[in-house]
Short mmCIF file of C-alpha atoms in Angstrom, two decimals:
data_model
loop_
_atom_site.label_atom_id
_atom_site.label_comp_id
_atom_site.label_asym_id
_atom_site.label_seq_id
_atom_site.Cartn_x
_atom_site.Cartn_y
_atom_site.Cartn_z
CA MET A 1 -6.43 32.57 23.46
CA SER A 2 -9.41 33.50 21.39
CA SER A 3 -11.21 30.82 19.49
CA LEU A 4 -10.25 30.18 15.90
CA SER A 5 -12.37 31.84 13.26
CA MET A 6 -12.31 32.01 9.50
CA ASP A 7 -14.05 34.04 6.81
CA CYS A 8 -15.29 31.33 4.47
CA SER A 9 -16.51 33.70 1.75
CA PRO A 10 -15.05 33.00 -1.72
CA ARG A 11 -11.91 34.95 -2.56
CA TYR A 12 -10.45 33.12 -5.56
CA SER A 13 -11.02 33.09 -9.29
CA PHE A 14 -10.28 29.93 -11.27
CA ASN A 15 -10.41 31.17 -14.87
CA ALA A 16 -10.05 27.91 -16.80
CA PHE A 17 -10.28 24.42 -15.44
CA THR A 18 -10.21 22.19 -18.53
CA SER A 19 -12.52 23.69 -21.10
CA ASN A 20 -15.10 26.42 -21.56
CA ARG A 21 -17.70 24.19 -19.99
CA TRP A 22 -15.70 24.33 -16.75
CA LEU A 23 -15.45 28.10 -16.41
CA ILE A 24 -15.68 28.78 -12.70
CA HIS A 25 -15.93 32.06 -10.81
CA THR A 26 -15.97 32.41 -7.06
CA ASP A 27 -15.71 36.15 -6.70
CA SER A 28 -18.17 38.28 -4.81
CA SER A 29 -20.79 38.01 -7.55
CA HIS A 30 -21.09 34.23 -6.91
CA GLN A 31 -21.56 33.46 -10.59
CA THR A 32 -22.42 29.90 -11.43
CA ARG A 33 -20.73 27.76 -14.04
CA PRO A 34 -22.47 25.76 -16.79
CA VAL A 35 -23.74 22.37 -15.75
CA ALA A 36 -21.16 19.65 -16.36
CA PRO A 37 -21.46 15.82 -16.27
CA ILE A 38 -19.58 15.72 -12.98
CA ASP A 39 -22.48 17.60 -11.38
CA ALA A 40 -24.54 14.44 -11.71
CA LEU A 41 -22.29 12.60 -9.27
CA PRO A 42 -23.63 12.25 -5.74
CA ASP A 43 -21.81 14.12 -2.99
CA GLU A 44 -20.64 10.86 -1.43
CA LEU A 45 -18.79 9.87 -4.61
CA LEU A 46 -17.30 13.34 -5.02
CA LEU A 47 -15.99 13.24 -1.47
CA TYR A 48 -14.52 9.80 -2.09
CA ILE A 49 -12.66 11.15 -5.15
CA PHE A 50 -11.48 14.20 -3.21
CA THR A 51 -10.25 12.00 -0.37
CA LEU A 52 -8.24 9.82 -2.76
CA GLY A 53 -6.60 12.94 -4.18
CA ALA A 54 -5.77 14.29 -0.74
CA GLU A 55 -4.30 10.96 0.35
CA ASP A 56 -2.18 10.75 -2.80
CA ALA A 57 -0.82 14.26 -2.20
CA GLY A 58 -0.15 13.39 1.44
CA ASN A 59 1.88 10.34 0.44
CA ASP A 60 4.66 12.51 -0.98
CA GLU A 61 7.87 12.86 1.03
CA ALA A 62 6.29 15.80 2.78
CA GLY A 63 2.57 15.73 2.16
CA ASP A 64 0.57 18.94 2.28
CA ALA A 65 -2.97 20.22 1.90
CA THR A 66 -2.47 21.99 -1.44
CA PHE A 67 -4.89 19.63 -3.18
CA SER A 68 -7.55 20.18 -0.54
CA PHE A 69 -7.23 23.95 -0.77
CA LEU A 70 -7.44 23.73 -4.56
CA VAL A 71 -10.64 21.68 -4.45
CA SER A 72 -12.18 24.17 -2.05
CA THR A 73 -11.66 27.02 -4.56
CA ILE A 74 -13.24 25.41 -7.63
CA CYS A 75 -16.85 26.41 -6.99
CA GLN A 76 -19.35 27.09 -4.22
CA SER A 77 -20.75 23.57 -4.05
CA TRP A 78 -17.33 21.93 -3.98
CA ARG A 79 -16.11 24.47 -1.45
CA SER A 80 -18.92 23.60 0.90
CA LEU A 81 -18.18 19.89 0.55
CA ALA A 82 -14.41 20.29 0.97
CA ILE A 83 -14.27 22.55 4.00
CA ASN A 84 -16.70 20.31 5.89
CA GLU A 85 -14.95 17.02 5.05
CA SER A 86 -12.33 16.44 7.74
CA ARG A 87 -10.65 13.63 5.80
CA LEU A 88 -9.23 16.22 3.37
CA TRP A 89 -7.38 18.11 6.09
CA THR A 90 -5.23 15.54 7.87
CA SER A 91 -1.79 16.59 6.56
CA LEU A 92 -0.09 19.79 7.74
CA THR A 93 3.21 20.84 6.14
CA VAL A 94 5.32 23.88 6.98
CA THR A 95 8.30 24.54 4.70
CA LEU A 96 10.86 27.07 5.91
CA SER A 97 12.35 29.16 3.15
CA ALA A 98 14.33 32.35 2.78
CA ALA A 99 11.56 33.46 0.43
CA ILE A 100 8.76 32.79 2.91
CA ASN A 101 6.25 35.61 3.27
CA ARG A 102 6.93 37.72 6.32
CA LEU A 103 4.88 36.43 9.23
CA PRO A 104 3.39 38.78 11.81
CA VAL A 105 5.05 38.77 15.22
CA PRO A 106 2.71 38.66 18.22
CA ALA A 107 2.85 41.96 20.08
CA GLU A 108 1.63 40.51 23.36
CA GLU A 109 2.08 37.31 25.34
CA ILE A 110 -1.57 36.44 24.75
CA PHE A 111 -2.25 36.13 21.05
CA ASP A 112 -4.40 34.31 18.54
CA PHE A 113 -2.60 31.51 16.68
CA PHE A 114 -4.66 32.40 13.63
CA GLU A 115 -3.03 35.82 13.41
CA VAL A 116 0.40 34.24 12.89
CA PHE A 117 -0.37 30.95 11.12
CA PRO A 118 -3.77 31.30 9.41
CA LYS A 119 -3.27 28.46 6.90
CA GLU A 120 -2.02 26.03 9.54
CA CYS A 121 -4.86 26.91 11.91
CA THR A 122 -7.38 26.44 9.11
CA ILE A 123 -6.10 22.94 8.36
CA LEU A 124 -6.16 21.93 12.02
CA GLN A 125 -9.62 23.38 12.45
CA ARG A 126 -11.03 21.58 9.42
CA SER A 127 -9.46 18.25 10.40
CA ALA A 128 -11.81 18.27 13.41
CA ASN A 129 -10.87 15.44 15.77
CA ARG A 130 -9.19 13.24 13.17
CA ASP A 131 -5.60 12.04 13.35
CA PHE A 132 -3.26 14.37 11.49
CA ASP A 133 0.32 14.27 10.19
CA PHE A 134 2.72 17.15 10.81
CA TYR A 135 5.76 17.91 8.63
CA LEU A 136 8.27 20.70 9.18
CA ASN A 137 11.15 21.02 6.73
CA PHE A 138 13.18 23.61 4.88
CA ASP A 139 13.79 24.54 1.27
CA GLU A 140 16.76 22.41 0.21
CA LEU A 141 17.64 24.93 -2.50
CA MET A 142 18.79 27.46 0.07
CA GLY A 143 22.54 27.97 0.00
CA GLY A 144 25.20 29.39 2.26
CA GLU A 145 26.76 28.20 5.49
CA GLU A 146 24.44 30.30 7.65
CA LYS A 147 21.22 29.15 6.01
CA TRP A 148 19.26 29.37 9.21
CA LEU A 149 20.13 33.03 9.59
CA GLU A 150 18.73 33.69 6.12
CA LEU A 151 15.25 32.93 7.37
CA LYS A 152 14.70 36.48 8.51
CA ASN A 153 10.95 36.16 8.01
CA PHE A 154 10.74 33.13 10.32
CA ASN A 155 12.41 33.78 13.65
CA GLU A 156 12.46 32.16 17.10
CA VAL A 157 9.17 33.80 18.05
CA HIS A 158 7.45 32.15 15.09
CA LEU A 159 9.09 28.85 16.00
CA PHE A 160 7.74 29.17 19.53
CA VAL A 161 4.22 30.01 18.31
CA LEU A 162 4.18 27.12 15.84
CA SER A 163 5.46 24.60 18.41
CA ASP A 164 2.84 25.80 20.90
CA LEU A 165 0.14 25.42 18.24
CA ILE A 166 1.19 21.85 17.47
CA ALA A 167 1.42 21.02 21.18
CA SER A 168 -2.18 22.15 21.65
CA HIS A 169 -3.26 19.50 19.11
CA ALA A 170 -0.68 16.85 20.02
CA HIS A 171 -3.30 14.54 21.54
CA ARG A 172 -4.48 13.64 18.02
CA MET A 173 -1.20 13.77 16.10
CA ARG A 174 -0.39 10.60 14.15
CA ARG A 175 2.95 11.49 12.55
CA PHE A 176 5.60 14.01 13.58
CA ASP A 177 8.37 14.61 11.03
CA VAL A 178 10.69 17.58 11.59
CA THR A 179 13.85 18.46 9.67
CA MET A 180 15.65 21.68 10.55
CA LEU A 181 19.05 23.17 9.88
CA THR A 182 20.49 22.88 13.39
CA TRP A 183 19.98 20.48 16.26
CA GLU A 184 19.45 23.39 18.67
CA SER A 185 16.41 24.48 16.65
CA VAL A 186 14.94 20.97 16.68
CA VAL A 187 15.34 20.66 20.45
CA TYR A 188 13.80 24.10 20.97
CA PHE A 189 10.85 23.29 18.73
CA CYS A 190 10.15 19.94 20.40
CA SER A 191 10.43 21.15 24.01
CA PRO A 192 6.68 22.00 24.45
CA LEU A 193 5.81 18.37 23.63
CA HIS A 194 7.68 16.93 26.60
CA GLY A 195 5.35 15.28 29.08
CA ILE A 196 2.28 15.51 26.81
CA THR A 197 0.26 12.36 26.27
CA MET A 198 0.06 11.57 22.55
CA PRO A 199 -2.09 8.42 22.38
CA ARG A 200 -2.38 8.37 18.57
CA LEU A 201 1.25 9.09 17.66
CA ASP A 202 2.74 6.17 15.73
CA SER A 203 5.68 7.86 13.94
CA TRP A 204 8.29 10.27 15.33
CA GLY A 205 11.12 11.60 13.16
CA VAL A 206 13.55 14.44 13.92
CA THR A 207 16.61 15.38 11.86
CA ALA A 208 19.22 18.12 12.01
CA SER A 209 20.51 18.63 8.49
CA ASP A 210 23.84 20.10 9.55
CA THR A 211 24.90 16.58 10.56
CA GLU A 212 25.38 15.82 6.86
CA ASP A 213 28.66 17.71 7.21
CA TYR A 214 29.95 15.61 10.05
CA SER A 215 33.05 17.69 10.78
CA THR A 216 30.86 20.79 11.17
CA PHE A 217 28.51 18.85 13.44
CA GLU A 218 31.37 17.80 15.72
CA HIS A 219 32.66 21.37 15.73
CA THR A 220 29.37 22.78 17.06
CA TYR A 221 29.59 20.42 20.01
CA ASP A 222 33.29 21.04 20.62
CA GLN A 223 32.79 24.79 20.64
CA GLY A 224 29.88 24.48 23.05
CA LEU A 225 27.50 26.46 20.87
CA GLY A 226 24.62 24.51 22.27
CA SER A 227 25.80 24.33 25.87
CA ASN A 228 22.61 26.01 27.09
CA VAL A 229 20.35 23.63 25.17
CA GLU A 230 19.23 20.52 27.00
CA PRO A 231 18.85 17.20 25.15
CA MET A 232 15.51 16.48 23.53
CA ARG A 233 13.26 15.00 26.22
CA VAL A 234 10.12 13.96 24.37
CA LEU A 235 11.12 10.29 24.15
CA GLU A 236 12.12 9.83 27.77
CA TYR A 237 10.39 9.06 31.04
CA ASP A 238 10.84 11.35 34.02
CA ASP A 239 11.13 8.47 36.45
CA LEU A 240 12.26 5.08 35.21
CA GLN A 241 11.74 3.60 38.66
CA GLY A 242 8.16 4.83 38.94
CA SER A 243 4.94 3.56 37.46
CA HIS A 244 5.45 5.53 34.19
CA ARG A 245 2.61 7.21 32.44
CA LEU A 246 2.27 5.59 29.06
CA LEU A 247 2.61 8.81 27.08
CA LEU A 248 3.14 7.26 23.64
CA PRO A 249 1.25 3.94 23.60
CA ALA A 250 0.89 3.71 19.80
CA LEU A 251 4.46 4.69 18.85
CA LYS A 252 5.95 2.23 16.33
CA TYR A 253 8.50 4.25 14.35
CA VAL A 254 11.30 6.42 15.77
CA SER A 255 13.99 8.19 13.75
CA CYS A 256 16.43 10.55 15.46
CA SER A 257 19.40 11.90 13.52
CA GLY A 258 21.82 14.46 14.89
CA ILE A 259 19.74 15.33 17.97
CA PRO A 260 21.30 14.99 21.45
CA LEU A 261 19.36 12.68 23.72
CA ASN A 262 19.64 11.57 27.31
CA TRP A 263 20.23 7.94 26.40
CA GLU A 264 19.79 6.68 29.96
CA LEU A 265 16.16 7.85 29.88
CA PHE A 266 15.45 6.98 26.24
CA SER A 267 12.53 4.63 26.72
CA PRO A 268 10.31 4.01 23.66
CA SER A 269 9.12 0.42 23.74
CA ASN A 270 7.43 -2.03 21.38
CA LEU A 271 8.86 -0.25 18.33
CA GLN A 272 8.84 -1.74 14.85
CA THR A 273 11.45 0.63 13.35
CA LEU A 274 14.31 2.40 15.15
CA VAL A 275 16.71 4.73 13.34
CA LEU A 276 19.45 6.38 15.40
CA GLY A 277 21.98 8.50 13.56
CA PHE A 278 24.89 10.88 13.88
CA GLN A 279 25.98 11.60 17.41
CA PRO A 280 29.26 13.32 18.36
CA ARG A 281 31.90 11.12 19.95
CA ASP A 282 31.22 12.33 23.48
CA ALA A 283 27.48 11.67 23.21
CA ARG A 284 27.43 8.22 21.63
CA LEU A 285 25.93 5.02 22.92
CA SER A 286 27.74 2.32 24.83
CA MET A 287 26.84 -1.30 24.10
CA GLU A 288 25.27 -1.62 27.54
CA THR A 289 22.96 1.33 26.90
CA LEU A 290 22.09 0.12 23.40
CA ARG A 291 21.21 -3.28 24.79
CA GLY A 292 18.85 -1.66 27.30
CA ILE A 293 17.16 0.38 24.57
CA LEU A 294 16.68 -2.60 22.26
CA TRP A 295 15.48 -4.80 25.11
CA ASN A 296 12.32 -2.68 25.28
CA SER A 297 11.45 -3.67 21.70
CA LYS A 298 13.08 -7.07 21.37
CA ASP A 299 9.79 -8.81 20.55
CA THR A 300 8.48 -6.22 18.08
CA LEU A 301 11.43 -4.57 16.29
CA GLU A 302 11.62 -5.24 12.53
CA HIS A 303 14.03 -2.60 11.17
CA LEU A 304 17.14 -1.22 12.89
CA GLN A 305 19.52 1.49 11.64
CA LEU A 306 22.53 2.60 13.67
CA LEU A 307 24.41 5.34 11.84
CA ALA A 308 27.51 6.64 13.64
CA VAL A 309 25.99 6.38 17.11
CA LEU A 310 28.14 3.76 18.88
CA ASP A 311 31.11 4.67 21.08
CA ILE A 312 33.28 1.56 20.88
CA ARG A 313 36.96 2.23 20.28
CA SER A 314 38.45 -1.04 21.46
CA GLU A 315 37.56 -4.67 21.91
CA VAL A 316 34.61 -5.30 24.22
CA PRO A 317 34.06 -8.52 26.18
CA VAL A 318 31.92 -11.10 24.45
CA PRO A 319 28.57 -11.16 26.30
CA ASP A 320 27.45 -14.32 28.05
CA ALA A 321 24.35 -14.40 25.84
CA ARG A 322 23.41 -12.49 22.72
CA LEU A 323 20.16 -10.54 22.79
CA VAL A 324 17.88 -12.15 20.22
CA LEU A 325 15.98 -9.67 18.04
CA LYS A 326 13.84 -12.34 16.47
CA TYR A 327 11.77 -10.18 14.14
CA VAL A 328 14.43 -7.84 12.74
CA THR A 329 14.54 -8.30 8.96
CA GLY A 330 16.49 -5.14 8.07
CA LEU A 331 19.78 -3.93 9.61
CA ALA A 332 21.85 -0.91 8.55
CA LEU A 333 25.13 -0.09 10.29
CA ARG A 334 27.34 2.92 9.60
CA TYR A 335 30.54 2.58 11.59
CA THR A 336 33.75 4.52 12.02
CA GLY A 337 35.74 1.62 13.46
CA VAL A 338 35.65 -2.15 13.10
CA HIS A 339 35.08 -2.58 16.86
CA GLU A 340 31.61 -1.06 16.50
CA ALA A 341 30.56 -3.65 13.94
CA ARG A 342 32.09 -6.52 15.90
CA ALA A 343 30.39 -5.51 19.15
CA LEU A 344 27.03 -5.31 17.39
CA PHE A 345 27.27 -8.73 15.77
CA GLN A 346 28.64 -10.31 18.95
CA GLY A 347 26.01 -8.72 21.16
CA PHE A 348 22.85 -9.28 19.10
CA GLU A 349 21.39 -12.13 17.12
CA PHE A 350 19.27 -11.55 14.03
CA PRO A 351 17.75 -14.92 13.06
CA GLU A 352 15.32 -13.43 10.51
CA LEU A 353 17.70 -10.94 8.88
CA ARG A 354 16.97 -10.46 5.17
CA THR A 355 18.44 -7.01 4.37
CA LEU A 356 21.95 -5.93 5.43
CA VAL A 357 23.57 -2.52 4.82
CA LEU A 358 27.17 -1.89 5.91
CA GLN A 359 28.90 1.46 5.46
CA ASN A 360 32.41 2.28 6.63
CA LYS A 361 32.97 5.96 7.42
CA GLY A 362 36.34 5.40 9.05
CA ARG A 363 39.77 4.44 7.79
CA ASP A 364 39.98 0.85 9.00
CA CYS A 365 40.15 -2.00 6.53
CA ASP A 366 37.01 -4.11 6.61
CA ASP A 367 38.38 -7.66 6.67
CA GLU A 368 37.38 -8.17 10.31
CA VAL A 369 33.89 -6.84 9.65
CA LEU A 370 33.29 -9.35 6.85
CA LEU A 371 34.66 -12.10 9.07
CA ASP A 372 32.10 -11.17 11.71
CA VAL A 373 29.34 -11.15 9.10
CA LEU A 374 30.33 -14.66 8.04
CA LYS A 375 30.54 -15.82 11.65
CA TYR A 376 27.49 -14.24 13.27
CA THR A 377 24.83 -13.92 10.54
CA GLN A 378 22.93 -16.39 8.40
CA VAL A 379 24.43 -15.12 5.15
CA GLU A 380 22.48 -17.62 3.06
CA ASP A 381 19.18 -16.09 4.22
CA LEU A 382 19.92 -12.57 2.98
CA PHE A 383 17.81 -11.18 0.12
CA LYS A 384 19.32 -7.69 -0.19
CA VAL A 385 22.86 -6.57 0.64
CA GLN A 386 24.47 -3.15 0.31
CA PHE A 387 28.16 -2.49 0.92
CA SER A 388 29.37 1.11 0.98
CA ARG A 389 33.07 2.04 1.08
CA ILE A 390 34.08 -1.49 2.03
CA PHE A 391 37.72 -2.35 1.32
CA VAL A 392 39.43 -5.67 2.02
CA ASP A 393 42.60 -7.54 1.18
CA CYS A 394 41.59 -9.36 -1.99
CA LEU A 395 43.87 -12.34 -1.39
CA GLU A 396 43.74 -12.80 2.37
CA GLY A 397 41.83 -15.58 4.06
CA ALA A 398 41.91 -17.09 7.52
CA ALA A 399 45.30 -18.59 8.34
CA GLY A 400 45.21 -22.19 9.53
CA GLY A 401 41.52 -22.60 8.81
CA THR A 402 39.63 -25.03 6.62
CA ALA A 403 39.99 -24.99 2.85
CA GLU A 404 36.93 -22.73 2.65
CA GLU A 405 38.17 -20.40 5.39
CA SER A 406 41.57 -20.02 3.74
CA THR A 407 40.09 -18.63 0.53
CA PRO A 408 39.76 -14.84 0.14
CA LEU A 409 37.02 -13.32 2.29
CA ILE A 410 34.94 -12.02 -0.58
CA LEU A 411 35.06 -15.40 -2.28
CA GLN A 412 33.87 -17.03 0.95
CA LEU A 413 31.06 -14.49 1.12
CA PHE A 414 30.02 -15.06 -2.50
CA HIS A 415 30.07 -18.82 -2.08
CA ARG A 416 27.63 -18.54 0.80
CA PHE A 417 25.50 -16.03 -1.09
CA SER A 418 25.34 -18.53 -3.96
CA ARG A 419 24.01 -21.20 -1.63
CA GLY A 420 21.18 -18.91 -0.61
CA ASP A 421 18.77 -16.64 -2.45
CA LEU A 422 20.44 -13.23 -2.66
CA GLN A 423 18.32 -11.08 -4.98
CA ARG A 424 19.88 -7.60 -4.87
CA LEU A 425 23.48 -6.49 -4.37
CA THR A 426 24.61 -2.86 -4.15
CA LEU A 427 28.31 -1.94 -4.26
CA ASP A 428 28.85 1.73 -3.48
CA HIS A 429 32.46 2.93 -3.72
CA CYS A 430 33.81 -0.51 -2.80
CA CYS A 431 37.10 -2.13 -3.78
CA GLU A 432 37.41 -3.89 -7.13
CA CYS A 433 37.73 -7.30 -5.48
CA PHE A 434 33.94 -7.66 -5.23
CA LEU A 435 33.45 -7.53 -8.99
CA LYS A 436 36.57 -9.61 -9.60
CA PHE A 437 35.30 -12.56 -7.55
CA MET A 438 31.78 -12.39 -8.96
CA ASN A 439 33.16 -13.87 -12.18
CA TYR A 440 34.78 -16.83 -10.44
CA GLY A 441 33.11 -20.19 -10.84
CA ASN A 442 30.92 -20.98 -7.88
CA GLU A 443 31.48 -23.97 -5.64
CA MET A 444 28.43 -25.76 -7.01
CA GLY A 445 30.33 -26.66 -10.19
CA GLY A 446 28.92 -26.77 -13.68
CA GLY A 447 30.86 -23.72 -14.83
CA SER A 448 28.40 -21.22 -13.32
CA VAL A 449 29.76 -17.93 -12.06
CA ASN A 450 29.15 -16.61 -8.57
CA LEU A 451 25.78 -14.99 -7.82
CA SER A 452 24.20 -16.34 -11.00
CA GLN A 453 20.82 -16.14 -9.23
CA LEU A 454 21.13 -12.39 -8.65
CA LYS A 455 18.17 -10.30 -9.87
CA ALA A 456 19.54 -6.77 -9.42
CA LEU A 457 23.07 -5.34 -9.33
CA ILE A 458 23.79 -1.69 -8.51
CA VAL A 459 27.36 -0.40 -8.80
CA CYS A 460 28.52 3.15 -8.03
CA VAL A 461 32.09 4.35 -8.69
CA THR A 462 33.60 7.83 -8.98
CA THR A 463 36.89 7.47 -10.86
CA THR A 464 37.80 6.68 -14.45
CA GLU A 465 39.93 3.73 -13.35
CA ALA A 466 37.10 2.23 -11.31
CA SER A 467 34.67 2.78 -14.20
CA GLU A 468 36.98 0.88 -16.54
CA GLY A 469 37.07 -1.90 -13.96
CA VAL A 470 33.28 -2.14 -14.03
CA VAL A 471 33.31 -2.39 -17.84
CA SER A 472 35.99 -5.08 -17.67
CA PHE A 473 33.88 -7.06 -15.19
CA LEU A 474 30.82 -6.87 -17.43
CA ARG A 475 32.79 -7.84 -20.54
CA ASP A 476 34.32 -10.84 -18.77
CA ARG A 477 30.92 -11.96 -17.53
CA LEU A 478 29.54 -11.75 -21.06
CA GLU A 479 32.42 -13.83 -22.41
CA LEU A 480 32.06 -16.45 -19.67
CA GLY A 481 28.37 -16.86 -20.52
CA SER A 482 28.83 -17.04 -24.27
CA VAL A 483 29.27 -20.59 -25.50
CA ASN A 484 29.81 -20.98 -29.25
CA GLY A 485 28.03 -17.74 -30.01
CA PRO A 486 24.98 -16.34 -28.21
CA TYR A 487 25.11 -15.36 -24.55
CA ALA A 488 23.62 -18.09 -22.37
CA GLY A 489 24.71 -16.95 -18.92
CA PRO A 490 22.71 -15.41 -16.07
CA VAL A 491 20.55 -12.42 -16.98
CA LEU A 492 19.82 -9.73 -14.40
CA GLU A 493 16.39 -8.19 -14.04
CA GLN A 494 18.03 -4.82 -13.39
CA LEU A 495 21.55 -3.46 -13.81
CA LYS A 496 22.12 0.08 -12.52
CA LEU A 497 25.51 1.71 -13.03
CA MET A 498 26.77 5.09 -11.82
CA MET A 499 30.17 5.70 -13.42
CA TRP A 500 32.62 8.34 -14.52
CA GLN A 501 32.54 9.74 -18.03
CA GLY A 502 34.79 8.21 -20.67
CA VAL A 503 33.43 4.66 -20.90
CA GLU A 504 30.06 5.39 -22.51
CA GLY A 505 30.66 3.54 -25.76
CA GLN A 506 32.04 0.43 -24.07
CA VAL A 507 28.86 -0.40 -22.15
CA GLU A 508 26.38 -0.35 -25.02
CA ALA A 509 27.53 -3.75 -26.31
CA LEU A 510 26.77 -5.44 -22.98
CA ALA A 511 22.98 -5.15 -23.08
CA GLU A 512 22.51 -8.94 -23.02
CA LEU A 513 23.50 -9.06 -19.36
CA ALA A 514 20.28 -7.50 -18.07
CA LYS A 515 16.67 -6.96 -19.08
CA GLU A 516 16.81 -3.38 -17.81
CA ILE A 517 19.96 -1.25 -17.76
CA GLN A 518 20.21 2.22 -16.22
CA ILE A 519 23.49 4.10 -16.59
CA THR A 520 24.36 7.47 -15.10
CA TYR A 521 27.61 9.24 -15.96
CA ARG A 522 29.21 11.91 -13.80
#
């Protein structure tokens, strides 16, 4: 391939920057602008300001080099500074869109990357040998079931060229974040990276957006549409029994959602964050395989998310010893059956757990899951808890247990929360029992209600009946805290409500319950 080249002559005209004093022209006449106070700043300070702007732009969900390109078009002096400062060119974003300009298709097997992706090549060239972040995503405003087919201006040839371009610079890539419409496209794009040493890579994220419609995702597997596509192999070793080349020594963050993997060879180690999401039933993890994966990071892992990835449809034997993940502070579990949750809590110990997210995507009632939470976790140590679509029997407790165990499960849970320091509780489409028992007096006595120490409460409901239940809960809490007049009960730092229309006027009178109230009506 020929070496990269670029015509750096000015081709832009910036007619008005802020005022007449800032009139700038960079056309072929190379006119100069009037002297401005900023011209007195030394180049080092200007570059520092430019770098801060580039970093701020790069901190968006998908950072890009728009700011850096803008700076390089202001005037000749700034252009010279910008294009020679590698710190401004460390974020490369490609956004796929149906409206994308038509890209040239290489006519021969040997081609110049610059002919197909001039902007991307320019960014990589200007970043010199610095670490860079790569983002590939698509325009979320595109509609239609066959969105990928709408990208007529970006076809498989372009995908191949772009992946080959990124692979040629992979040795200095710091972050890899790819979201595409189908898992086949993600696997295809990532294939050139298999077996390449990436010593600087610390973050790897791949997502197939069609997994958001889970039934469609399962259908693509069932129909065998991707039968000729092998699993993604970037995160696996070729020979687990060999000496292993340490291909990804700096990798700390892995997120893989909706992408088929060969789990037996999935071998990232010493991770701090692991997010595994959305696998079809026939490709999910067993507890034995999950234990092997987590063993590799048992002394470093801090955040773990398992979202519809476990294949546990019946009771599993209780292990002789639980694997201790001693540094995990955040756990999120999305399950389709209660056996998945039970196996996880029975198989792993989380002594430092501070944030717990549970989401039920199946049809099972969640009583057993809450029992396992009470049994296997240090509930009193939790700071943040989120329950999504959790439904329990409001009145049922453990038969034949102690007085505490015989009380309703949610009441048991709230009593233990009240002994600890729970700061934030999110209830997303959960049963009304949670709010009902929050207004019960806690076991500490003194007339206080449960969770009086809570700082933030977020409640999301989607029916008129449920919305009226939220209003009733708030009104009762206000009455319980009002003694001979003014409200003297617990005050939240933040109360966020997402409710159905029809109860707007009933909430306004409850402002005393929180310092900040945010209400969204659907």
